[in-house]
PDB file of C-alpha atoms and ligand atoms in Angstrom:
ATOM      1  CA  MET O   1     119.030 134.151 103.249  1.00 44.00           C
ATOM      2  CA  ALA O   2     115.492 133.028 101.066  1.00 45.00           C
ATOM      3  CA  PRO O   3     113.711 130.344 102.427  1.00 45.00           C
ATOM      4  CA  PRO O   4     114.162 127.903  99.591  1.00 44.00           C
ATOM      5  CA  THR O   5     111.222 127.707  97.274  1.00 41.00           C
ATOM      6  CA  ARG O   6     108.705 124.688  98.200  1.00 44.00           C
ATOM      7  CA  HIS O   7     107.256 123.705  94.966  1.00 41.00           C
ATOM      8  CA  ARG O   8     103.736 122.292  94.765  1.00 41.00           C
ATOM      9  CA  ARG O   9     102.025 120.339  92.126  1.00 40.00           C
ATOM     10  CA  ALA O  10      99.304 122.471  91.639  1.00 43.00           C
ATOM     11  CA  THR O  11      96.755 119.616  92.176  1.00 43.00           C
ATOM     12  CA  PRO O  12      98.170 116.406  93.669  1.00 42.00           C
ATOM     13  CA  LEU O  13      98.177 113.437  91.985  1.00 43.00           C
ATOM     14  CA  PRO O  14      95.449 110.701  93.021  1.00 45.00           C
ATOM     15  CA  THR O  15      97.583 107.748  94.123  1.00 70.00           C
ATOM     16  CA  ARG O  16      95.412 104.488  93.854  1.00 92.00           C
ATOM     17  CA  ARG O  17      97.427 100.881  93.187  1.00 96.00           C
ATOM     18  CA  PRO O  18      95.655  99.405  90.831  1.00 97.00           C
ATOM     19  CA  VAL O  19      94.554  96.477  93.361  1.00 98.00           C
ATOM     20  CA  VAL O  20      93.769  92.379  91.619  1.00 98.00           C
ATOM     21  CA  ILE O  21      91.159  90.875  93.510  1.00 98.00           C
ATOM     22  CA  ALA O  22      90.828  86.810  93.032  1.00 98.00           C
ATOM     23  CA  ASN O  23      87.853  85.454  93.817  1.00 98.00           C
ATOM     24  CA  TRP O  24      88.354  81.711  94.820  1.00 98.00           C
ATOM     25  CA  LYS O  25      84.710  81.373  95.677  1.00 98.00           C
ATOM     26  CA  MET O  26      84.170  77.149  96.043  1.00 98.00           C
ATOM     27  CA  TYR O  27      85.947  76.306  93.354  1.00 98.00           C
ATOM     28  CA  LEU O  28      89.634  75.146  94.984  1.00 97.00           C
ATOM     29  CA  GLY O  29      89.377  72.592  98.231  1.00 95.00           C
ATOM     30  CA  PHE O  30      91.985  72.707 100.818  1.00 92.00           C
ATOM     31  CA  GLN O  31      94.866  71.389  99.357  1.00 96.00           C
ATOM     32  CA  GLU O  32      94.666  73.240  96.392  1.00 98.00           C
ATOM     33  CA  SER O  33      93.686  76.344  97.773  1.00 98.00           C
ATOM     34  CA  VAL O  34      97.631  76.185  99.342  1.00 98.00           C
ATOM     35  CA  ARG O  35      99.025  75.325  96.213  1.00 98.00           C
ATOM     36  CA  VAL O  36      97.682  77.277  93.412  1.00 98.00           C
ATOM     37  CA  ALA O  37      98.550  80.647  96.134  1.00 98.00           C
ATOM     38  CA  GLY O  38     102.153  79.201  96.433  1.00 98.00           C
ATOM     39  CA  ALA O  39     101.951  79.188  92.723  1.00 98.00           C
ATOM     40  CA  ILE O  40     100.582  82.608  92.165  1.00 98.00           C
ATOM     41  CA  ARG O  41     103.989  84.102  94.866  1.00 98.00           C
ATOM     42  CA  SER O  42     106.539  82.573  93.519  1.00 98.00           C
ATOM     43  CA  LEU O  43     105.186  83.975  89.257  1.00 98.00           C
ATOM     44  CA  VAL O  44     103.954  87.971  90.841  1.00 97.00           C
ATOM     45  CA  GLY O  45     105.514  87.491  94.685  1.00 96.00           C
ATOM     46  CA  ARG O  46     107.831  90.446  93.481  1.00 95.00           C
ATOM     47  CA  MET O  47     104.958  92.716  91.792  1.00 94.00           C
ATOM     48  CA  ALA O  48     103.222  92.271  95.246  1.00 94.00           C
ATOM     49  CA  GLY O  49     102.472  94.918  97.258  1.00 93.00           C
ATOM     50  CA  ARG O  50     104.705  97.742  94.966  1.00 92.00           C
ATOM     51  CA  ALA O  51     103.204  98.208  91.400  1.00 95.00           C
ATOM     52  CA  VAL O  52     100.328  95.603  92.458  1.00 97.00           C
ATOM     53  CA  ASP O  53      98.139  94.888  95.074  1.00 97.00           C
ATOM     54  CA  VAL O  54      96.587  91.071  94.488  1.00 98.00           C
ATOM     55  CA  VAL O  55      94.459  89.726  97.271  1.00 98.00           C
ATOM     56  CA  LEU O  56      93.425  86.046  97.118  1.00 98.00           C
ATOM     57  CA  CYS O  57      90.209  85.326  98.761  1.00 98.00           C
ATOM     58  CA  PRO O  58      89.722  81.254  99.392  1.00 98.00           C
ATOM     59  CA  SER O  59      87.190  79.707 101.139  1.00 97.00           C
ATOM     60  CA  PHE O  60      86.925  80.663 105.157  1.00 97.00           C
ATOM     61  CA  PRO O  61      88.742  77.278 106.161  1.00 96.00           C
ATOM     62  CA  ALA O  62      91.252  77.768 103.444  1.00 97.00           C
ATOM     63  CA  LEU O  63      92.374  81.224 104.625  1.00 98.00           C
ATOM     64  CA  ILE O  64      94.869  80.403 107.712  1.00 97.00           C
ATOM     65  CA  PRO O  65      97.458  77.820 105.431  1.00 97.00           C
ATOM     66  CA  VAL O  66      96.909  80.489 102.063  1.00 98.00           C
ATOM     67  CA  ARG O  67      98.202  82.693 104.638  1.00 98.00           C
ATOM     68  CA  GLU O  68     101.230  80.832 106.241  1.00 98.00           C
ATOM     69  CA  ALA O  69     101.814  79.676 102.062  1.00 98.00           C
ATOM     70  CA  LEU O  70     102.113  83.507 101.291  1.00 98.00           C
ATOM     71  CA  ALA O  71     104.262  84.505 105.046  1.00 97.00           C
ATOM     72  CA  GLY O  72     107.046  86.691 104.302  1.00 97.00           C
ATOM     73  CA  SER O  73     105.411  88.256 101.241  1.00 97.00           C
ATOM     74  CA  ARG O  74     103.513  91.129  99.934  1.00 97.00           C
ATOM     75  CA  LEU O  75     100.144  88.933  98.229  1.00 98.00           C
ATOM     76  CA  LEU O  76      97.008  90.218 101.177  1.00 98.00           C
ATOM     77  CA  VAL O  77      94.513  87.919 102.065  1.00 98.00           C
ATOM     78  CA  GLY O  78      90.883  88.451 102.017  1.00 98.00           C
ATOM     79  CA  ALA O  79      88.210  86.461 102.908  1.00 98.00           C
ATOM     80  CA  GLN O  80      84.747  85.916 101.042  1.00 98.00           C
ATOM     81  CA  ASP O  81      82.097  87.130 103.413  1.00 98.00           C
ATOM     82  CA  LEU O  82      81.583  88.317 106.586  1.00 98.00           C
ATOM     83  CA  HIS O  83      78.396  88.437 109.434  1.00 98.00           C
ATOM     84  CA  PRO O  84      77.198  92.132 110.024  1.00 98.00           C
ATOM     85  CA  GLU O  85      76.514  92.512 113.730  1.00 98.00           C
ATOM     86  CA  ALA O  86      80.280  92.017 116.073  1.00 97.00           C
ATOM     87  CA  ASP O  87      79.065  87.979 117.502  1.00 97.00           C
ATOM     88  CA  GLY O  88      75.398  86.730 118.274  1.00 97.00           C
ATOM     89  CA  PRO O  89      73.553  84.361 118.185  1.00 98.00           C
ATOM     90  CA  TYR O  90      74.377  83.902 114.013  1.00 97.00           C
ATOM     91  CA  THR O  91      75.025  79.270 113.269  1.00 97.00           C
ATOM     92  CA  GLY O  92      76.912  79.341 110.052  1.00 95.00           C
ATOM     93  CA  ASP O  93      78.304  82.750 109.800  1.00 96.00           C
ATOM     94  CA  VAL O  94      81.771  84.377 110.272  1.00 97.00           C
ATOM     95  CA  PRO O  95      82.725  87.630 112.767  1.00 98.00           C
ATOM     96  CA  ALA O  96      84.794  90.584 111.376  1.00 98.00           C
ATOM     97  CA  ALA O  97      86.691  90.370 115.130  1.00 96.00           C
ATOM     98  CA  GLN O  98      87.576  86.872 114.029  1.00 96.00           C
ATOM     99  CA  LEU O  99      88.605  87.421 110.124  1.00 98.00           C
ATOM    100  CA  ARG O 100      90.774  90.658 111.752  1.00 95.00           C
ATOM    101  CA  GLY O 101      94.121  90.040 111.975  1.00 90.00           C
ATOM    102  CA  LEU O 102      93.569  86.971 109.417  1.00 95.00           C
ATOM    103  CA  VAL O 103      92.828  88.721 106.478  1.00 98.00           C
ATOM    104  CA  ARG O 104      92.892  92.164 105.398  1.00 97.00           C
ATOM    105  CA  ALA O 105      90.163  92.430 102.978  1.00 98.00           C
ATOM    106  CA  VAL O 106      86.742  91.228 102.979  1.00 98.00           C
ATOM    107  CA  ILE O 107      84.564  91.282  99.342  1.00 98.00           C
ATOM    108  CA  VAL O 108      80.495  91.945 100.739  1.00 98.00           C
ATOM    109  CA  GLY O 109      77.387  92.078  98.641  1.00 97.00           C
ATOM    110  CA  HIS O 110      78.809  89.787  96.129  1.00 98.00           C
ATOM    111  CA  SER O 111      75.775  88.912  93.525  1.00 97.00           C
ATOM    112  CA  GLU O 112      76.031  85.602  94.686  1.00 97.00           C
ATOM    113  CA  ARG O 113      75.719  85.899  98.320  1.00 96.00           C
ATOM    114  CA  ARG O 114      72.456  88.446  97.244  1.00 95.00           C
ATOM    115  CA  ARG O 115      71.106  86.651  94.871  1.00 94.00           C
ATOM    116  CA  GLY O 116      71.643  83.292  96.978  1.00 94.00           C
ATOM    117  CA  HIS O 117      70.883  84.560 100.433  1.00 95.00           C
ATOM    118  CA  GLY O 118      68.627  87.065 100.235  1.00 94.00           C
ATOM    119  CA  GLU O 119      71.231  90.162 100.975  1.00 96.00           C
ATOM    120  CA  THR O 120      69.529  93.964 100.857  1.00 97.00           C
ATOM    121  CA  ASP O 121      71.737  96.443  99.916  1.00 97.00           C
ATOM    122  CA  GLU O 122      70.712  98.230 103.758  1.00 97.00           C
ATOM    123  CA  GLN O 123      72.667  93.837 105.058  1.00 97.00           C
ATOM    124  CA  VAL O 124      75.704  94.908 102.843  1.00 98.00           C
ATOM    125  CA  ALA O 125      76.007  98.475 104.042  1.00 98.00           C
ATOM    126  CA  ALA O 126      75.983  97.239 107.002  1.00 98.00           C
ATOM    127  CA  LYS O 127      79.224  94.368 106.494  1.00 98.00           C
ATOM    128  CA  VAL O 128      80.605  97.351 105.230  1.00 98.00           C
ATOM    129  CA  ARG O 129      81.031  99.446 108.426  1.00 98.00           C
ATOM    130  CA  ARG O 130      81.636  96.700 110.110  1.00 98.00           C
ATOM    131  CA  ALA O 131      84.035  95.646 107.833  1.00 98.00           C
ATOM    132  CA  LEU O 132      85.427  99.679 108.485  1.00 98.00           C
ATOM    133  CA  THR O 133      85.618  98.929 112.030  1.00 97.00           C
ATOM    134  CA  ALA O 134      87.530  96.105 111.903  1.00 97.00           C
ATOM    135  CA  ALA O 135      89.801  97.619 110.385  1.00 97.00           C
ATOM    136  CA  LEU O 136      89.112  94.984 107.045  1.00 98.00           C
ATOM    137  CA  VAL O 137      89.392  96.879 103.534  1.00 98.00           C
ATOM    138  CA  PRO O 138      85.707  96.362 101.782  1.00 98.00           C
ATOM    139  CA  ILE O 139      85.664  95.061  98.700  1.00 98.00           C
ATOM    140  CA  ILE O 140      82.284  96.126  97.736  1.00 98.00           C
ATOM    141  CA  CYS O 141      80.681  94.467  94.932  1.00 98.00           C
ATOM    142  CA  VAL O 142      77.853  96.551  92.997  1.00 98.00           C
ATOM    143  CA  GLY O 143      76.361  95.818  89.676  1.00 98.00           C
ATOM    144  CA  GLU O 144      73.333  95.592  87.813  1.00 98.00           C
ATOM    145  CA  THR O 145      70.839  91.916  85.899  1.00 98.00           C
ATOM    146  CA  ALA O 146      70.886  91.026  82.717  1.00 98.00           C
ATOM    147  CA  GLU O 147      66.999  91.854  83.683  1.00 98.00           C
ATOM    148  CA  GLU O 148      68.016  95.486  84.677  1.00 98.00           C
ATOM    149  CA  ARG O 149      69.818  96.490  82.170  1.00 98.00           C
ATOM    150  CA  ALA O 150      67.008  95.475  79.556  1.00 98.00           C
ATOM    151  CA  ALA O 151      64.933  97.363  81.389  1.00 98.00           C
ATOM    152  CA  GLY O 152      67.511  99.959  81.224  1.00 98.00           C
ATOM    153  CA  ASP O 153      67.635 100.082  84.932  1.00 98.00           C
ATOM    154  CA  THR O 154      71.290 100.323  85.176  1.00 98.00           C
ATOM    155  CA  VAL O 155      72.170 103.897  85.943  1.00 98.00           C
ATOM    156  CA  LYS O 156      69.210 103.675  88.873  1.00 98.00           C
ATOM    157  CA  LYS O 157      70.196 100.207  89.810  1.00 98.00           C
ATOM    158  CA  ILE O 158      74.470 100.979  89.977  1.00 98.00           C
ATOM    159  CA  THR O 159      72.842 104.720  91.956  1.00 98.00           C
ATOM    160  CA  GLY O 160      70.441 103.322  94.749  1.00 98.00           C
ATOM    161  CA  GLN O 161      72.951 100.632  95.817  1.00 98.00           C
ATOM    162  CA  VAL O 162      75.945 103.159  96.660  1.00 98.00           C
ATOM    163  CA  ARG O 163      74.629 105.474  97.728  1.00 98.00           C
ATOM    164  CA  THR O 164      73.211 103.325 100.557  1.00 98.00           C
ATOM    165  CA  ILE O 165      76.504 101.867 100.855  1.00 97.00           C
ATOM    166  CA  LEU O 166      78.319 105.059 101.173  1.00 97.00           C
ATOM    167  CA  ALA O 167      75.514 106.822 103.932  1.00 96.00           C
ATOM    168  CA  GLY O 168      77.560 105.022 106.606  1.00 91.00           C
ATOM    169  CA  VAL O 169      80.999 105.586 104.839  1.00 97.00           C
ATOM    170  CA  SER O 170      82.949 108.456 106.351  1.00 96.00           C
ATOM    171  CA  PRO O 171      85.551 110.440 103.777  1.00 95.00           C
ATOM    172  CA  LEU O 172      88.263 109.384 105.412  1.00 95.00           C
ATOM    173  CA  SER O 173      86.983 105.536 104.973  1.00 97.00           C
ATOM    174  CA  LEU O 174      85.838 105.755 101.730  1.00 97.00           C
ATOM    175  CA  ILE O 175      89.395 105.833 100.530  1.00 95.00           C
ATOM    176  CA  ARG O 176      90.229 102.275 102.311  1.00 96.00           C
ATOM    177  CA  CYS O 177      87.299 101.084  99.908  1.00 98.00           C
ATOM    178  CA  VAL O 178      87.445  99.414  96.456  1.00 98.00           C
ATOM    179  CA  PHE O 179      84.532  99.196  95.250  1.00 98.00           C
ATOM    180  CA  ALA O 180      83.661  96.438  92.150  1.00 98.00           C
ATOM    181  CA  TYR O 181      81.494  96.740  89.232  1.00 98.00           C
ATOM    182  CA  GLU O 182      80.070  93.732  88.234  1.00 98.00           C
ATOM    183  CA  PRO O 183      77.163  93.678  86.158  1.00 98.00           C
ATOM    184  CA  VAL O 184      75.301  90.091  87.040  1.00 98.00           C
ATOM    185  CA  TRP O 185      75.169  88.955  83.682  1.00 98.00           C
ATOM    186  CA  ALA O 186      79.268  88.959  83.109  1.00 98.00           C
ATOM    187  CA  ILE O 187      79.245  87.397  86.056  1.00 98.00           C
ATOM    188  CA  SER O 188      81.225  83.420  84.560  1.00 98.00           C
ATOM    189  CA  LYS O 189      79.200  80.270  85.509  1.00 96.00           C
ATOM    190  CA  GLY O 190      82.355  78.685  86.552  1.00 95.00           C
ATOM    191  CA  PRO O 191      86.070  77.596  84.803  1.00 94.00           C
ATOM    192  CA  GLY O 192      86.447  77.573  81.377  1.00 93.00           C
ATOM    193  CA  GLN O 193      82.302  79.396  81.091  1.00 97.00           C
ATOM    194  CA  PRO O 194      82.900  82.682  80.712  1.00 96.00           C
ATOM    195  CA  ARG O 195      79.998  85.424  79.835  1.00 97.00           C
ATOM    196  CA  PRO O 196      79.719  88.127  77.432  1.00 96.00           C
ATOM    197  CA  GLN O 197      81.025  91.433  78.748  1.00 98.00           C
ATOM    198  CA  PRO O 198      80.155  94.719  78.701  1.00 98.00           C
ATOM    199  CA  GLU O 199      82.107  97.249  76.370  1.00 98.00           C
ATOM    200  CA  PRO O 200      85.301  98.788  78.071  1.00 98.00           C
ATOM    201  CA  ALA O 201      84.204 102.290  77.613  1.00 98.00           C
ATOM    202  CA  ASP O 202      80.599 101.218  78.673  1.00 98.00           C
ATOM    203  CA  ALA O 203      81.860  99.563  81.894  1.00 98.00           C
ATOM    204  CA  ALA O 204      84.448 102.625  82.977  1.00 98.00           C
ATOM    205  CA  GLU O 205      81.940 104.809  82.284  1.00 98.00           C
ATOM    206  CA  LEU O 206      79.592 103.138  85.354  1.00 98.00           C
ATOM    207  CA  MET O 207      82.651 102.663  87.289  1.00 98.00           C
ATOM    208  CA  GLY O 208      83.097 107.096  86.564  1.00 98.00           C
ATOM    209  CA  LEU O 209      79.651 106.738  87.656  1.00 98.00           C
ATOM    210  CA  ILE O 210      80.446 105.204  90.819  1.00 98.00           C
ATOM    211  CA  ARG O 211      83.498 107.203  91.461  1.00 98.00           C
ATOM    212  CA  LYS O 212      81.246 110.550  91.346  1.00 98.00           C
ATOM    213  CA  LEU O 213      78.346 109.624  93.469  1.00 98.00           C
ATOM    214  CA  ALA O 214      81.566 108.563  95.974  1.00 98.00           C
ATOM    215  CA  ALA O 215      82.229 113.035  95.397  1.00 98.00           C
ATOM    216  CA  ASP O 216      78.524 113.945  96.459  1.00 98.00           C
ATOM    217  CA  HIS O 217      79.130 111.611  99.646  1.00 98.00           C
ATOM    218  CA  ALA O 218      82.711 112.625 100.380  1.00 97.00           C
ATOM    219  CA  GLY O 219      84.228 115.648  97.976  1.00 97.00           C
ATOM    220  CA  SER O 220      86.076 114.649  94.901  1.00 97.00           C
ATOM    221  CA  GLY O 221      89.905 114.792  96.973  1.00 96.00           C
ATOM    222  CA  TYR O 222      88.265 112.066  98.247  1.00 96.00           C
ATOM    223  CA  ALA O 223      86.401 110.206  95.321  1.00 97.00           C
ATOM    224  CA  ALA O 224      89.805 110.617  93.749  1.00 96.00           C
ATOM    225  CA  LYS O 225      91.557 108.057  96.180  1.00 96.00           C
ATOM    226  CA  LEU O 226      88.966 105.193  96.165  1.00 97.00           C
ATOM    227  CA  ARG O 227      89.670 102.202  93.640  1.00 98.00           C
ATOM    228  CA  VAL O 228      87.698 100.913  91.320  1.00 98.00           C
ATOM    229  CA  VAL O 229      87.658  97.918  89.695  1.00 98.00           C
ATOM    230  CA  TYR O 230      86.112  95.608  87.097  1.00 98.00           C
ATOM    231  CA  GLY O 231      84.453  91.966  87.676  1.00 98.00           C
ATOM    232  CA  GLY O 232      82.967  89.710  85.050  1.00 98.00           C
ATOM    233  CA  SER O 233      84.323  86.814  83.576  1.00 98.00           C
ATOM    234  CA  VAL O 234      87.604  88.383  83.462  1.00 98.00           C
ATOM    235  CA  GLN O 235      90.027  86.458  81.669  1.00 98.00           C
ATOM    236  CA  ALA O 236      93.715  87.223  80.822  1.00 97.00           C
ATOM    237  CA  ARG O 237      93.767  87.811  76.912  1.00 97.00           C
ATOM    238  CA  THR O 238      90.421  90.194  78.528  1.00 97.00           C
ATOM    239  CA  THR O 239      92.276  91.747  80.730  1.00 98.00           C
ATOM    240  CA  THR O 240      93.965  95.135  78.998  1.00 98.00           C
ATOM    241  CA  ALA O 241      90.715  96.568  77.831  1.00 98.00           C
ATOM    242  CA  PHE O 242      89.685  96.813  80.719  1.00 98.00           C
ATOM    243  CA  VAL O 243      92.376  98.402  82.722  1.00 98.00           C
ATOM    244  CA  CYS O 244      93.559 100.467  80.423  1.00 97.00           C
ATOM    245  CA  GLU O 245      89.621 102.497  80.684  1.00 97.00           C
ATOM    246  CA  PRO O 246      90.465 105.611  82.306  1.00 96.00           C
ATOM    247  CA  GLY O 247      89.644 105.594  86.218  1.00 97.00           C
ATOM    248  CA  VAL O 248      89.713 101.389  86.276  1.00 98.00           C
ATOM    249  CA  ASP O 249      91.703 100.523  89.266  1.00 98.00           C
ATOM    250  CA  GLY O 250      92.692  96.653  88.663  1.00 98.00           C
ATOM    251  CA  VAL O 251      90.366  93.468  88.489  1.00 98.00           C
ATOM    252  CA  LEU O 252      88.524  91.183  90.445  1.00 98.00           C
ATOM    253  CA  VAL O 253      88.626  88.213  88.715  1.00 98.00           C
ATOM    254  CA  GLY O 254      86.508  84.542  89.783  1.00 98.00           C
ATOM    255  CA  ALA O 255      87.085  81.645  87.838  1.00 98.00           C
ATOM    256  CA  ALA O 256      90.081  82.500  85.825  1.00 98.00           C
ATOM    257  CA  SER O 257      91.811  83.199  88.658  1.00 98.00           C
ATOM    258  CA  THR O 258      92.631  79.258  90.354  1.00 98.00           C
ATOM    259  CA  LYS O 259      95.207  79.229  87.043  1.00 98.00           C
ATOM    260  CA  ALA O 260      97.814  80.795  88.863  1.00 98.00           C
ATOM    261  CA  GLY O 261      99.546  81.185  85.559  1.00 98.00           C
ATOM    262  CA  GLU O 262      96.480  82.419  83.864  1.00 98.00           C
ATOM    263  CA  LEU O 263      96.460  85.265  87.054  1.00 98.00           C
ATOM    264  CA  ALA O 264      99.960  86.128  86.769  1.00 98.00           C
ATOM    265  CA  THR O 265      98.905  86.585  83.145  1.00 98.00           C
ATOM    266  CA  ILE O 266      95.991  89.299  84.514  1.00 98.00           C
ATOM    267  CA  VAL O 267      98.791  90.875  87.078  1.00 98.00           C
ATOM    268  CA  ARG O 268     101.275  91.731  84.336  1.00 98.00           C
ATOM    269  CA  ALA O 269      98.724  93.225  81.663  1.00 98.00           C
ATOM    270  CA  VAL O 270      97.167  95.178  85.025  1.00 98.00           C
ATOM    271  CA  VAL O 271     100.733  96.544  86.156  1.00 97.00           C
ATOM    272  CA  ALA O 272     101.792  97.344  82.203  1.00 97.00           C
ATOM    273  CA  CYS O 273      98.229  99.664  82.148  1.00 96.00           C
ATOM    274  CA  HIS O 274      98.809 101.337  84.658  1.00 94.00           C
ATOM    275  CA  SER O 275     102.947 102.311  84.596  1.00 88.00           C
TER     276      SER O 275
HETATM  277  P1  PGA Y 301      83.920  85.336  87.588  1.00 89.33           P
HETATM  278  O1  PGA Y 301      83.397  85.560  88.837  1.00 89.33           O
HETATM  279  O2  PGA Y 301      85.543  86.195  86.807  1.00 89.33           O
HETATM  280  O3  PGA Y 301      84.558  83.850  87.616  1.00 89.33           O
HETATM  281  O4  PGA Y 301      82.957  85.702  86.467  1.00 89.33           O
HETATM  282  C1  PGA Y 301      83.597  87.236  89.253  1.00 89.33           C
HETATM  283  C2  PGA Y 301      82.855  87.674  90.199  1.00 89.33           C
HETATM  284  O5  PGA Y 301      82.576  86.819  90.321  1.00 89.33           O
HETATM  285  O6  PGA Y 301      83.487  87.777  91.034  1.00 89.33           O
END
């Protein structure tokens, strides 16, 4: 009897589950973090981990109670930063070893840390390597400032940031990373204070640049599995326009993510565009 014919897809489809990341910055207190996490769980707990990954990133002291509030669900917890060194004399910093086991992901290279703490691309690259070594998913923020944009340096800026970071990332590790394109000028000033956003098609083009740089580094097969999200004044009413653009795998949400109802609408909009 002839062996059964194997049917293979000519080009395997990339398997990129969309992702919504909530960056709570210093907006929510300890108890509010637990309350909002619980409310988000009741609203989108069923979708999380299936149609979409949802990652809540509270401040460090709230990591453990938020994790407890989400226990038994598929919602994920992330940290807002980590130190690039494994241990040592670094007052006030948190090492990857203490985050490992507590969180699944960690934001690195956020523009507020680059600006407020003078973080360089090289330091961000070291943080990415540290996160990967600790089996954490690095959520890597890149993007141009208003001045760089006005000078026509957007592509140059993003290319420099991404290349420096990718230099220390193996192809296999690349697919565990999430890149967030966050134009610095579009990041809100806080809850209820959004800034103007880029045209979704322009943002998607720059996110395509990130994927192309990843393909140059690791090959198109690996780059096709990399998740790239948009961040900057994302609100429920603006989400669909961004995430329905090709190659946009989700959003990184700051101020709007502190309201459970608004974040749930954002999560549903992402799922609707990707199903
Ligand atoms: P925003 O913040 O949604 O409040 O603009 C996004 C971010 O800084 O990650």
